[in-house]
Amino acid sequence: WGLDNTGQIVNDTIGYAGKDISAVEAWDVFSRNDNSVVVAVLDTGVEYNHTDLVNQMWDGTSCLSDTGNALGGCIHGYDFQDNDKDPSPISIQLGDIGSPPHGTHIAGTIAARKNNGAGVIGVAPSAKIMALKSSLTSSEIIRAINFAKNNGSKIINASFGGKSYDSALYTAINNFPGLFITSAGN
């Protein structure tokens, strides 16, 4: 219902027509395939070979580190947990075929490919996803924010939470020159 609620029945519940984000109308307005919007997904990894995401990933060919140094080619982002250029979730690296990891779910919600006959469609199907894997410690998150900034992302999705105030993290978020999006419960 979130993208286009026509009052349809989902899981035996009737929706309310028009109670949605008007995605279909927005797609009509913004129908050009502008791939210049890069959304950094700061999470526990993104399954970048997923059918809905494989063509939606940021090109990390000329990526820069969080300190601005050239890294050479990154695989669609960076892994701050293991400090390497492969941000795929550990479950995928181990061959787990269960439900998609959280970061993959978030990336799909944002930019899953439109009209590919598989899965779902993202809210912004022309956007590119920069995968930033982290164990979600403050130091890794700060490095990931700086990586996103140095590599041209203007939007960060940070779907994680915490209970304590961290002044260094606050400063990193405040110094990011774009949108820093968190989920409602975080």
Coordinates of C-alpha atoms in Angstrom, one line a residue:
W1 CA 0.0 0.0 0.0
G2 CA 2.9 2.4 0.7
L3 CA 3.6 3.2 -3.0
D4 CA 0.1 3.0 -4.5
N5 CA -2.9 2.3 -2.4
T6 CA -5.9 1.8 -4.5
G7 CA -8.0 0.2 -1.7
Q8 CA -6.7 -3.2 -2.8
I9 CA -6.8 -6.2 -0.4
V10 CA -3.4 -7.3 1.0
N11 CA -3.3 -10.2 3.4
D12 CA -7.0 -10.1 3.8
T13 CA -7.0 -6.4 4.8
I14 CA -8.6 -3.7 2.7
G15 CA -6.4 -0.6 2.1
Y16 CA -7.5 3.0 2.0
A17 CA -7.3 4.5 -1.5
G18 CA -4.9 7.4 -1.7
K19 CA -3.2 6.7 1.6
D20 CA 0.2 6.3 0.1
I21 CA 3.3 8.3 -0.9
S22 CA 2.0 8.9 -4.5
A23 CA 4.9 7.0 -6.0
V24 CA 3.2 6.4 -9.4
E25 CA 2.5 10.0 -9.8
A26 CA 6.0 10.9 -8.8
W27 CA 7.4 8.4 -11.3
D28 CA 5.4 10.0 -14.1
V29 CA 6.9 13.4 -13.2
F30 CA 10.4 12.1 -12.8
S31 CA 10.4 9.4 -15.5
R32 CA 13.9 10.2 -16.8
N33 CA 16.5 7.7 -16.0
D34 CA 18.7 10.0 -14.1
N35 CA 21.3 7.8 -12.4
S36 CA 23.2 10.7 -10.8
V37 CA 21.5 10.4 -7.4
V38 CA 23.6 8.2 -5.1
V39 CA 22.1 6.9 -1.9
A40 CA 24.7 5.5 0.6
V41 CA 23.1 2.6 2.6
L42 CA 25.0 2.5 5.9
D43 CA 24.0 -0.9 7.3
T44 CA 25.3 -4.4 7.7
G45 CA 26.0 -4.9 4.0
V46 CA 24.1 -5.0 0.7
E47 CA 23.7 -8.1 -1.5
Y48 CA 24.8 -6.2 -4.6
N49 CA 24.2 -9.2 -7.0
H50 CA 20.5 -9.4 -6.0
T51 CA 18.2 -9.4 -9.1
D52 CA 16.5 -6.1 -8.1
L53 CA 19.8 -4.4 -7.3
V54 CA 22.5 -5.6 -9.6
N55 CA 22.0 -2.8 -12.1
Q56 CA 21.3 -0.2 -9.4
M57 CA 24.6 -0.2 -7.7
W58 CA 27.1 2.7 -7.5
D59 CA 30.2 2.3 -9.6
G60 CA 33.1 2.3 -7.2
T61 CA 35.8 2.2 -9.9
S62 CA 37.5 5.4 -8.7
C63 CA 36.6 5.3 -5.0
L64 CA 38.3 7.4 -2.3
S65 CA 38.8 6.3 1.3
D66 CA 37.1 8.1 4.2
T67 CA 40.3 10.2 4.5
G68 CA 40.2 11.1 0.8
N69 CA 43.0 8.8 -0.5
A70 CA 42.5 6.8 -3.7
L71 CA 41.6 3.2 -3.1
G72 CA 41.3 2.0 -6.7
G73 CA 38.3 -0.1 -7.5
C74 CA 35.7 -0.7 -4.7
I75 CA 32.9 -3.2 -5.2
H76 CA 30.0 -0.8 -5.0
G77 CA 31.0 0.7 -1.7
Y78 CA 33.2 -0.3 1.3
D79 CA 33.2 -2.7 4.3
F80 CA 34.3 -0.8 7.4
Q81 CA 33.7 -3.8 9.6
D82 CA 36.4 -5.9 7.8
N83 CA 38.2 -2.9 6.3
D84 CA 38.0 -4.1 2.7
K85 CA 36.4 -3.1 -0.6
D86 CA 33.6 -5.8 -0.5
P87 CA 30.5 -4.6 1.3
S88 CA 28.5 -7.8 0.9
P89 CA 26.8 -9.1 4.1
I90 CA 28.7 -11.9 5.9
S91 CA 25.6 -14.2 5.4
I92 CA 26.0 -13.9 1.6
Q93 CA 29.8 -14.5 1.8
L94 CA 29.0 -17.7 3.7
G95 CA 26.4 -18.8 1.1
D96 CA 23.3 -18.3 3.3
I97 CA 20.3 -18.3 1.0
G98 CA 17.8 -17.2 3.7
S99 CA 15.8 -13.9 3.6
P100 CA 17.8 -10.9 2.4
P101 CA 19.9 -9.1 5.0
H102 CA 18.7 -5.8 6.4
G103 CA 20.9 -3.6 4.2
T104 CA 19.6 -5.4 1.1
H105 CA 16.1 -4.9 2.2
I106 CA 16.7 -1.2 2.7
A107 CA 18.5 -0.9 -0.7
G108 CA 15.6 -2.6 -2.4
T109 CA 13.1 -0.2 -0.7
I110 CA 15.1 2.7 -2.0
A111 CA 16.1 1.7 -5.6
A112 CA 14.9 -1.8 -6.6
R113 CA 14.8 -1.9 -10.4
K114 CA 11.5 -1.0 -12.2
N115 CA 9.8 -3.4 -14.6
N116 CA 12.3 -6.2 -14.5
G117 CA 9.7 -8.9 -13.8
A118 CA 11.2 -9.8 -10.4
G119 CA 10.7 -8.7 -6.8
V120 CA 9.5 -5.2 -6.0
I121 CA 10.1 -1.7 -7.2
G122 CA 12.0 0.9 -5.1
V123 CA 10.8 4.4 -4.2
A124 CA 13.5 5.9 -6.4
P125 CA 14.3 3.2 -9.1
S126 CA 16.7 5.5 -10.9
A127 CA 18.9 6.0 -7.9
K128 CA 22.2 4.3 -7.4
I129 CA 23.1 2.5 -4.1
M130 CA 26.5 2.9 -2.4
A131 CA 26.8 0.0 0.0
L132 CA 28.6 0.9 3.3
K133 CA 28.9 -2.2 5.5
S134 CA 29.6 -1.6 9.2
S135 CA 29.2 -3.4 12.5
L136 CA 27.6 -0.1 13.5
T137 CA 30.2 1.2 16.0
S138 CA 30.5 4.9 16.2
S139 CA 34.0 4.9 14.7
E140 CA 32.9 2.8 11.7
I141 CA 29.8 4.9 11.1
I142 CA 31.9 8.1 11.2
R143 CA 34.3 6.6 8.6
A144 CA 31.4 5.5 6.4
I145 CA 29.9 9.0 6.5
N146 CA 33.2 10.5 5.4
F147 CA 33.5 7.8 2.7
A148 CA 30.0 8.8 1.4
K149 CA 30.9 12.5 1.4
N150 CA 34.3 11.9 -0.4
N151 CA 32.6 9.8 -3.1
G152 CA 29.8 12.2 -4.0
S153 CA 26.8 10.7 -2.2
K154 CA 24.3 13.4 -1.2
I155 CA 22.0 11.1 0.7
I156 CA 22.8 8.6 3.5
N157 CA 20.2 6.1 4.8
A158 CA 21.2 5.1 8.3
S159 CA 18.7 2.6 9.6
F160 CA 20.2 1.9 13.0
G161 CA 19.8 3.2 16.5
G162 CA 21.5 3.8 19.8
K163 CA 20.7 5.0 23.3
S164 CA 23.6 7.2 24.1
Y165 CA 24.8 10.6 22.8
D166 CA 28.1 10.6 20.8
S167 CA 29.5 14.0 20.1
A168 CA 31.9 12.8 17.4
L169 CA 29.1 11.0 15.6
Y170 CA 26.9 14.1 15.9
T171 CA 29.7 16.2 14.4
A172 CA 30.1 13.7 11.5
I173 CA 26.4 13.7 10.7
N174 CA 26.2 17.5 11.1
N175 CA 29.2 17.9 8.6
F176 CA 27.6 15.7 6.0
P177 CA 26.6 18.1 3.1
G178 CA 23.4 16.2 2.2
L179 CA 20.4 14.4 3.6
F180 CA 21.1 12.1 6.5
I181 CA 18.0 9.8 6.7
T182 CA 17.1 7.6 9.7
S183 CA 14.2 5.3 10.2
A184 CA 11.4 6.5 12.5
G185 CA 12.2 4.2 15.3
N186 CA 15.9 5.0 15.3

